[in-house]
């Protein structure tokens, strides 16, 4: 798809569909709708007066052959309250426009940017939303695939921008949008295809394409290093574990004393059956998405290879499959983690924290000054927050605050949960330094307390994105399926 920026009057733009966002309370007889109404000789007033169209976000209405316009169709899109219109909403409106255009078989779609945002930021997020909206989860369908595609998408703006600036903004949006769709495709991929080995292969392939250095630590090396918490999870599977390490080649920027060095750590459980503490059959197939945190980290690192962030950053993805078998870890087993702490594994289904424990401790030995992990870690966070907000916890309050502020751009909602010391005693073990589960209550927090033991004194943020990895409903701006949740938060954090 070609995406371009034009500072031209929408009346003059020839395209198959022109998308025009309408804010709450706007009337066809006053500015700015009055000119659209005049141009279309009263059609807009007729539609608004009929009550058929609502200005609720993403409500859309198509008008064919609008007289006076060069567009084949006019799409009115509800944009909500003007003063509450964020870049995150603009991204979605762009997705709605692109999807509506595709659904109508349009080859060229234009969107009028009516927000008051910085034109470069607007062009970037519109590009992201358009690409996001074009993704479908039908990777393995051999028939009934929707092959239609919008070929040209035009961003219309009243603001002027130099051509080079517009191209750069659209270029950044394309990098982020494509990386997000790549992450989504990994999450949608079934576990028989996306094994830990295949995860590593895909990282190597995309790394070679975008200039991301990918190192894979194999089982023997993990054994030598003593990553026994991670190894305990993969013991039941015939698929060997892999630790993916992603680096941005930067010969020109050597590590400076005191300069921040972020480690992004993503849970990469390619399938979580629960292991010996096996899960019920119902919805178990969704556990192919238990590597969504890892996919977000890989996607973010793909972006950073192409758009350099301000600070040094490294990505770590412990990739394993959690299955029961004759060689699997059993409840009650004790392992010595990479950090030296001993862990009693009470429940083999609390496997994410085991692999993250070793990856967090390993990142510290690499010199990371700020740790950020992202994981589909607990069902408990879904009980607490539903599927609207992901949970955020940690000891690095500055970074947590910045992430939460960025929601208005990234559009990924985060809600902070507490980490009081009193929760720590719930994971005290009788036989080892710590056990891997608490009791029924506050499960998202006790999981985080477990991780905190391995982040130790290094400033650390934990994102529990369980439940956010898939969207079952689908929306006007995107199909149902994998979301790529977390990638934009990581990108926005490192870019701002
Ligand atoms: N991968 C799951 C968490 C999860 C649940 C992700 C639903 C996405 C949707 C995790 O490994 C897990 O099984 N957690 C257990 C922990 C429990 C045994 C303490 C849980 O939440 O039930
Ligand atoms: Zn589990
Ligand atoms: Zn899991």
Short mmCIF file of C-alpha atoms in Angstrom, two decimals, residues 55-456:
data_model
loop_
_atom_site.label_atom_id
_atom_site.label_comp_id
_atom_site.label_asym_id
_atom_site.label_seq_id
_atom_site.Cartn_x
_atom_site.Cartn_y
_atom_site.Cartn_z
CA UNK A 55 -20.86 10.86 16.41
CA UNK A 56 -19.87 8.06 18.82
CA UNK A 57 -16.33 6.93 18.12
CA UNK A 58 -16.15 4.68 15.03
CA UNK A 59 -19.79 4.90 14.13
CA UNK A 60 -19.69 5.17 10.33
CA UNK A 61 -22.08 5.93 7.51
CA UNK A 62 -21.41 5.70 3.77
CA UNK A 63 -22.88 8.08 1.22
CA UNK A 64 -22.52 7.03 -2.41
CA UNK A 65 -21.81 9.44 -5.24
CA UNK A 66 -21.79 12.56 -3.08
CA UNK A 67 -22.62 15.38 -5.46
CA UNK A 68 -19.97 18.08 -5.59
CA UNK A 69 -17.09 15.88 -4.43
CA UNK A 70 -14.56 14.07 -6.58
CA UNK A 71 -14.73 11.09 -4.23
CA UNK A 72 -16.83 8.06 -5.17
CA UNK A 73 -18.08 7.74 -1.59
CA UNK A 74 -18.17 9.91 1.47
CA UNK A 75 -17.67 8.09 4.77
CA UNK A 76 -18.72 10.00 7.86
CA UNK A 77 -16.90 8.62 10.91
CA UNK A 78 -17.91 9.42 14.48
CA UNK A 79 -14.97 10.93 16.35
CA UNK A 80 -16.49 11.63 19.77
CA UNK A 81 -15.77 14.82 21.70
CA UNK A 82 -13.28 17.10 19.97
CA UNK A 83 -11.54 18.08 23.21
CA UNK A 84 -11.03 14.42 24.11
CA UNK A 85 -9.71 13.36 20.71
CA UNK A 86 -6.29 11.77 21.30
CA UNK A 87 -3.65 10.52 18.90
CA UNK A 88 -4.66 7.01 19.99
CA UNK A 89 -8.20 7.72 18.75
CA UNK A 90 -6.90 9.21 15.52
CA UNK A 91 -4.98 5.96 14.95
CA UNK A 92 -8.22 4.02 15.33
CA UNK A 93 -10.22 6.36 13.12
CA UNK A 94 -7.60 5.78 10.41
CA UNK A 95 -8.04 2.04 10.87
CA UNK A 96 -11.79 2.42 10.55
CA UNK A 97 -11.41 4.40 7.33
CA UNK A 98 -9.00 1.88 5.83
CA UNK A 99 -11.14 -1.10 6.78
CA UNK A 100 -14.36 0.48 5.57
CA UNK A 101 -12.61 1.27 2.29
CA UNK A 102 -11.37 -2.26 1.94
CA UNK A 103 -14.76 -3.70 2.82
CA UNK A 104 -16.33 -1.62 0.05
CA UNK A 105 -13.68 -2.76 -2.43
CA UNK A 106 -12.09 0.69 -2.71
CA UNK A 107 -8.61 0.99 -4.14
CA UNK A 108 -7.97 4.52 -2.92
CA UNK A 109 -9.07 6.04 0.37
CA UNK A 110 -8.48 9.54 1.70
CA UNK A 111 -8.85 10.60 5.34
CA UNK A 112 -9.23 14.19 6.42
CA UNK A 113 -7.18 14.76 9.58
CA UNK A 114 -9.35 17.10 11.64
CA UNK A 115 -7.42 16.85 14.91
CA UNK A 116 -5.25 19.62 16.34
CA UNK A 117 -2.25 17.39 16.90
CA UNK A 118 1.24 17.93 15.59
CA UNK A 119 1.01 17.07 11.87
CA UNK A 120 4.00 14.74 11.99
CA UNK A 121 2.67 12.77 14.93
CA UNK A 122 -0.73 12.66 13.26
CA UNK A 123 0.71 11.32 9.99
CA UNK A 124 2.66 8.69 11.91
CA UNK A 125 -0.27 7.35 13.92
CA UNK A 126 -2.62 7.46 10.93
CA UNK A 127 -0.11 5.30 9.04
CA UNK A 128 0.07 2.89 11.98
CA UNK A 129 -3.72 2.67 12.18
CA UNK A 130 -4.14 2.06 8.45
CA UNK A 131 -1.63 -0.81 8.49
CA UNK A 132 -3.09 -2.19 11.72
CA UNK A 133 -6.54 -2.16 10.16
CA UNK A 134 -5.43 -4.17 7.15
CA UNK A 135 -4.24 -7.15 9.21
CA UNK A 136 -6.23 -10.37 9.36
CA UNK A 137 -5.69 -13.53 11.39
CA UNK A 138 -6.47 -15.83 8.48
CA UNK A 139 -2.83 -16.87 7.89
CA UNK A 140 -3.70 -20.52 7.39
CA UNK A 141 -6.91 -20.23 5.41
CA UNK A 142 -6.59 -21.70 1.93
CA UNK A 143 -9.99 -20.40 0.79
CA UNK A 144 -12.47 -17.64 1.58
CA UNK A 145 -9.60 -15.28 2.30
CA UNK A 146 -10.38 -11.60 1.89
CA UNK A 147 -7.84 -10.69 -0.78
CA UNK A 148 -9.07 -7.15 -1.24
CA UNK A 149 -6.64 -4.39 -0.41
CA UNK A 150 -6.58 -0.63 -0.44
CA UNK A 151 -3.73 0.39 -2.74
CA UNK A 152 -3.45 4.07 -1.97
CA UNK A 153 -4.22 5.90 1.26
CA UNK A 154 -4.10 9.68 1.34
CA UNK A 155 -3.77 11.72 4.52
CA UNK A 156 -5.41 15.10 3.97
CA UNK A 157 -4.48 17.90 6.30
CA UNK A 158 -5.08 21.58 6.68
CA UNK A 159 -1.61 21.84 8.16
CA UNK A 160 1.35 22.24 5.84
CA UNK A 161 4.36 20.02 6.13
CA UNK A 162 7.53 19.73 4.05
CA UNK A 163 7.45 16.72 1.78
CA UNK A 164 10.53 15.22 3.44
CA UNK A 165 8.96 15.61 6.88
CA UNK A 166 5.75 13.95 5.76
CA UNK A 167 7.68 11.10 4.20
CA UNK A 168 9.70 10.63 7.38
CA UNK A 169 6.56 10.57 9.54
CA UNK A 170 4.84 8.07 7.26
CA UNK A 171 8.06 6.05 7.17
CA UNK A 172 8.13 5.85 10.97
CA UNK A 173 4.47 4.87 11.05
CA UNK A 174 5.12 2.17 8.46
CA UNK A 175 7.99 0.70 10.48
CA UNK A 176 5.88 0.61 13.65
CA UNK A 177 2.71 -0.61 11.90
CA UNK A 178 4.52 -3.41 10.10
CA UNK A 179 6.39 -4.48 13.24
CA UNK A 180 3.07 -4.60 15.12
CA UNK A 181 1.48 -6.77 12.46
CA UNK A 182 4.53 -9.03 12.50
CA UNK A 183 4.18 -9.42 16.29
CA UNK A 184 0.47 -10.13 15.84
CA UNK A 185 1.20 -12.80 13.24
CA UNK A 186 3.51 -14.58 15.70
CA UNK A 187 0.81 -14.58 18.38
CA UNK A 188 -1.77 -15.89 15.90
CA UNK A 189 0.58 -18.62 14.72
CA UNK A 190 -0.32 -22.05 16.17
CA UNK A 191 2.09 -23.70 18.59
CA UNK A 192 2.91 -26.59 16.25
CA UNK A 193 4.38 -24.04 13.88
CA UNK A 194 5.70 -21.40 16.25
CA UNK A 195 7.89 -23.59 18.47
CA UNK A 196 10.77 -22.01 20.42
CA UNK A 197 13.08 -23.05 17.56
CA UNK A 198 10.81 -21.41 14.99
CA UNK A 199 10.53 -18.28 17.15
CA UNK A 200 14.32 -18.10 17.03
CA UNK A 201 14.34 -18.71 13.24
CA UNK A 202 11.87 -15.92 12.62
CA UNK A 203 13.84 -13.54 14.81
CA UNK A 204 17.02 -14.40 12.91
CA UNK A 205 15.32 -13.89 9.54
CA UNK A 206 13.72 -10.56 10.38
CA UNK A 207 16.89 -9.48 12.19
CA UNK A 208 18.93 -10.02 9.03
CA UNK A 209 16.42 -7.91 7.12
CA UNK A 210 16.31 -4.90 9.44
CA UNK A 211 19.79 -5.00 10.95
CA UNK A 212 18.96 -6.41 14.37
CA UNK A 213 21.60 -8.62 15.93
CA UNK A 214 20.06 -11.90 17.09
CA UNK A 215 21.92 -14.31 19.33
CA UNK A 216 20.38 -17.63 20.37
CA UNK A 217 21.47 -19.37 23.56
CA UNK A 218 20.89 -23.12 23.15
CA UNK A 219 20.04 -25.63 25.85
CA UNK A 220 23.67 -26.62 26.51
CA UNK A 221 24.63 -22.99 27.11
CA UNK A 222 21.61 -22.42 29.33
CA UNK A 223 22.68 -25.48 31.34
CA UNK A 224 26.23 -24.18 31.61
CA UNK A 225 24.95 -20.80 32.78
CA UNK A 226 22.70 -22.48 35.34
CA UNK A 227 19.38 -21.13 34.07
CA UNK A 228 17.58 -23.90 35.90
CA UNK A 229 14.33 -22.05 36.50
CA UNK A 230 13.92 -21.59 32.75
CA UNK A 231 15.10 -25.14 32.02
CA UNK A 232 12.62 -26.56 34.55
CA UNK A 233 9.76 -25.26 32.39
CA UNK A 234 10.92 -26.85 29.15
CA UNK A 235 11.85 -30.24 30.64
CA UNK A 236 8.53 -31.81 29.77
CA UNK A 237 8.69 -30.81 26.11
CA UNK A 238 10.50 -32.38 23.17
CA UNK A 239 11.10 -28.83 21.90
CA UNK A 240 14.40 -27.48 23.20
CA UNK A 241 14.36 -24.10 24.98
CA UNK A 242 15.96 -21.05 23.37
CA UNK A 243 16.98 -17.75 24.88
CA UNK A 244 16.74 -15.06 22.21
CA UNK A 245 18.99 -12.06 22.75
CA UNK A 246 18.34 -9.06 20.52
CA UNK A 247 20.86 -6.26 20.14
CA UNK A 248 21.03 -3.10 18.09
CA UNK A 249 24.41 -2.80 16.45
CA UNK A 250 25.78 0.56 17.51
CA UNK A 251 29.52 0.82 17.06
CA UNK A 252 29.32 4.60 17.30
CA UNK A 253 27.66 4.67 20.70
CA UNK A 254 29.68 2.94 23.37
CA UNK A 255 28.29 2.32 26.81
CA UNK A 256 28.84 5.45 28.88
CA UNK A 257 29.07 5.31 32.63
CA UNK A 258 25.77 6.29 34.15
CA UNK A 259 23.86 6.20 30.85
CA UNK A 260 20.59 4.26 31.00
CA UNK A 261 20.64 0.79 29.48
CA UNK A 262 17.18 -0.76 29.18
CA UNK A 263 16.54 -4.48 29.01
CA UNK A 264 13.16 -5.49 27.55
CA UNK A 265 12.22 -9.00 28.57
CA UNK A 266 9.26 -10.81 26.99
CA UNK A 267 7.64 -14.05 28.11
CA UNK A 268 7.99 -16.51 25.24
CA UNK A 269 5.97 -19.57 26.23
CA UNK A 270 4.99 -20.86 22.78
CA UNK A 271 2.40 -23.12 24.38
CA UNK A 272 1.27 -23.28 28.01
CA UNK A 273 -0.59 -26.49 28.80
CA UNK A 274 0.14 -25.90 32.48
CA UNK A 275 2.56 -28.84 32.55
CA UNK A 276 1.86 -31.46 35.24
CA UNK A 277 -0.47 -28.91 36.89
CA UNK A 278 -2.40 -29.21 33.66
CA UNK A 279 -5.02 -26.67 32.58
CA UNK A 280 -8.63 -27.58 31.78
CA UNK A 281 -9.30 -28.28 28.08
CA UNK A 282 -11.66 -25.37 27.66
CA UNK A 283 -9.91 -22.54 25.78
CA UNK A 284 -6.53 -24.19 26.22
CA UNK A 285 -5.89 -23.52 22.51
CA UNK A 286 -5.49 -19.87 23.38
CA UNK A 287 -2.32 -20.68 25.25
CA UNK A 288 -0.55 -20.58 21.87
CA UNK A 289 -0.56 -16.85 22.57
CA UNK A 290 1.45 -17.16 25.77
CA UNK A 291 4.45 -15.73 23.91
CA UNK A 292 2.71 -12.39 23.25
CA UNK A 293 5.11 -10.54 25.57
CA UNK A 294 8.04 -11.99 23.63
CA UNK A 295 6.40 -10.99 20.34
CA UNK A 296 5.97 -7.42 21.61
CA UNK A 297 9.64 -7.28 22.59
CA UNK A 298 10.78 -8.65 19.22
CA UNK A 299 8.50 -6.18 17.42
CA UNK A 300 9.78 -3.26 19.47
CA UNK A 301 13.40 -4.25 18.83
CA UNK A 302 12.64 -4.44 15.09
CA UNK A 303 11.46 -0.84 15.35
CA UNK A 304 14.55 0.24 17.31
CA UNK A 305 16.85 -1.32 14.73
CA UNK A 306 15.32 1.09 12.20
CA UNK A 307 14.55 4.11 14.39
CA UNK A 308 17.27 4.47 16.98
CA UNK A 309 16.01 5.17 20.50
CA UNK A 310 17.73 7.71 22.72
CA UNK A 311 19.19 5.13 25.08
CA UNK A 312 20.80 1.72 24.79
CA UNK A 313 18.36 -1.15 24.73
CA UNK A 314 18.58 -4.94 24.59
CA UNK A 315 15.80 -7.51 24.16
CA UNK A 316 15.62 -10.90 25.87
CA UNK A 317 13.04 -13.57 25.08
CA UNK A 318 13.14 -16.85 26.97
CA UNK A 319 11.26 -19.19 24.61
CA UNK A 320 9.96 -22.52 25.91
CA UNK A 321 7.04 -24.91 25.62
CA UNK A 322 5.29 -25.97 28.84
CA UNK A 323 4.07 -29.58 28.54
CA UNK A 324 3.57 -32.56 30.86
CA UNK A 325 5.56 -35.75 30.24
CA UNK A 326 7.71 -38.35 31.99
CA UNK A 327 10.55 -35.85 32.15
CA UNK A 328 8.46 -32.85 33.20
CA UNK A 329 9.01 -30.81 36.36
CA UNK A 330 6.69 -31.91 39.18
CA UNK A 331 4.96 -29.90 41.90
CA UNK A 332 7.29 -29.81 44.85
CA UNK A 333 10.47 -29.90 42.78
CA UNK A 334 13.19 -27.45 43.82
CA UNK A 335 15.56 -25.75 41.39
CA UNK A 336 18.43 -23.34 41.81
CA UNK A 337 17.75 -20.31 39.60
CA UNK A 338 20.42 -18.41 37.65
CA UNK A 339 20.68 -15.80 40.40
CA UNK A 340 21.50 -18.52 42.95
CA UNK A 341 18.15 -18.39 44.73
CA UNK A 342 16.36 -21.69 45.20
CA UNK A 343 12.76 -22.01 44.05
CA UNK A 344 10.15 -24.52 45.12
CA UNK A 345 7.85 -25.13 42.15
CA UNK A 346 4.43 -25.66 43.70
CA UNK A 347 2.47 -25.22 40.49
CA UNK A 348 4.00 -25.94 37.09
CA UNK A 349 1.38 -23.67 35.49
CA UNK A 350 3.07 -20.66 37.11
CA UNK A 351 5.85 -21.10 34.55
CA UNK A 352 6.10 -17.57 33.15
CA UNK A 353 7.64 -16.19 36.33
CA UNK A 354 10.23 -19.00 36.28
CA UNK A 355 11.56 -18.19 32.84
CA UNK A 356 11.39 -14.43 33.51
CA UNK A 357 13.26 -14.87 36.80
CA UNK A 358 16.29 -16.20 34.95
CA UNK A 359 16.03 -13.68 32.12
CA UNK A 360 15.78 -10.75 34.57
CA UNK A 361 18.78 -11.95 36.55
CA UNK A 362 20.73 -12.55 33.34
CA UNK A 363 19.91 -9.05 32.04
CA UNK A 364 21.42 -7.63 35.23
CA UNK A 365 24.68 -9.46 34.54
CA UNK A 366 24.71 -7.84 31.07
CA UNK A 367 24.74 -4.44 32.73
CA UNK A 368 21.12 -3.40 32.29
CA UNK A 369 20.24 -0.39 34.46
CA UNK A 370 16.46 -0.56 33.85
CA UNK A 371 14.47 -3.76 33.55
CA UNK A 372 11.09 -3.94 31.82
CA UNK A 373 9.33 -7.26 31.50
CA UNK A 374 6.12 -7.93 29.61
CA UNK A 375 4.18 -11.15 30.00
CA UNK A 376 0.81 -12.86 29.72
CA UNK A 377 1.48 -13.80 33.32
CA UNK A 378 -1.68 -14.33 35.35
CA UNK A 379 -5.38 -15.02 35.00
CA UNK A 380 -5.63 -12.99 38.20
CA UNK A 381 -4.85 -9.74 36.39
CA UNK A 382 -7.83 -10.44 34.13
CA UNK A 383 -10.02 -10.93 37.21
CA UNK A 384 -8.76 -7.63 38.60
CA UNK A 385 -8.81 -5.43 35.50
CA UNK A 386 -10.79 -7.26 32.84
CA UNK A 387 -9.71 -6.87 29.25
CA UNK A 388 -9.54 -3.09 29.26
CA UNK A 389 -6.36 -2.37 31.20
CA UNK A 390 -3.16 -4.35 31.51
CA UNK A 391 -1.55 -4.43 34.95
CA UNK A 392 1.63 -2.51 35.61
CA UNK A 393 3.77 -2.94 38.71
CA UNK A 394 7.35 -2.36 39.70
CA UNK A 395 9.99 -0.40 41.52
CA UNK A 396 10.77 2.12 38.76
CA UNK A 397 7.97 4.59 39.44
CA UNK A 398 9.35 7.20 37.02
CA UNK A 399 9.10 4.81 34.11
CA UNK A 400 5.65 3.58 35.20
CA UNK A 401 4.43 7.19 35.28
CA UNK A 402 5.84 7.88 31.83
CA UNK A 403 4.24 4.74 30.43
CA UNK A 404 0.86 5.64 31.87
CA UNK A 405 1.14 9.16 30.48
CA UNK A 406 1.93 7.77 27.04
CA UNK A 407 -1.41 5.97 26.93
CA UNK A 408 -2.85 9.00 25.14
CA UNK A 409 -0.53 8.30 22.25
CA UNK A 410 0.04 4.54 22.44
CA UNK A 411 -3.59 3.74 23.24
CA UNK A 412 -2.68 0.78 25.44
CA UNK A 413 -4.29 1.25 28.85
CA UNK A 414 -2.32 0.39 31.97
CA UNK A 415 -3.40 0.36 35.59
CA UNK A 416 -0.95 0.16 38.45
CA UNK A 417 -1.30 -2.46 41.16
CA UNK A 418 0.56 -2.24 44.51
CA UNK A 419 3.61 -4.21 45.60
CA UNK A 420 3.58 -3.82 49.40
CA UNK A 421 6.05 -5.86 51.42
CA UNK A 422 3.17 -7.69 53.10
CA UNK A 423 2.55 -9.68 49.91
CA UNK A 424 6.04 -11.15 50.03
CA UNK A 425 5.28 -13.62 52.84
CA UNK A 426 2.68 -15.32 50.62
CA UNK A 427 5.48 -16.77 48.52
CA UNK A 428 7.66 -17.87 51.43
CA UNK A 429 8.66 -21.52 51.05
CA UNK A 430 9.29 -24.02 53.85
CA UNK A 431 12.04 -25.79 51.93
CA UNK A 432 13.57 -23.21 49.56
CA UNK A 433 14.21 -19.45 49.32
CA UNK A 434 10.90 -18.82 47.59
CA UNK A 435 7.95 -20.71 46.07
CA UNK A 436 6.40 -19.93 42.72
CA UNK A 437 2.78 -19.32 43.77
CA UNK A 438 0.91 -17.57 46.57
CA UNK A 439 -2.66 -18.28 47.63
CA UNK A 440 -5.92 -17.54 45.79
CA UNK A 441 -5.83 -13.82 46.44
CA UNK A 442 -3.89 -11.06 44.73
CA UNK A 443 -2.39 -13.48 42.21
CA UNK A 444 -1.15 -10.78 39.84
CA UNK A 445 0.68 -9.14 42.73
CA UNK A 446 2.27 -12.27 44.19
CA UNK A 447 3.49 -13.14 40.67
CA UNK A 448 5.11 -9.70 40.49
CA UNK A 449 6.58 -10.11 43.99
CA UNK A 450 8.21 -13.30 42.75
CA UNK A 451 9.77 -11.41 39.82
CA UNK A 452 10.89 -8.60 42.13
CA UNK A 453 13.15 -11.09 43.94
CA UNK A 454 15.10 -11.50 40.70
CA UNK A 455 15.10 -7.85 39.59
CA UNK A 456 16.63 -7.19 43.04
#
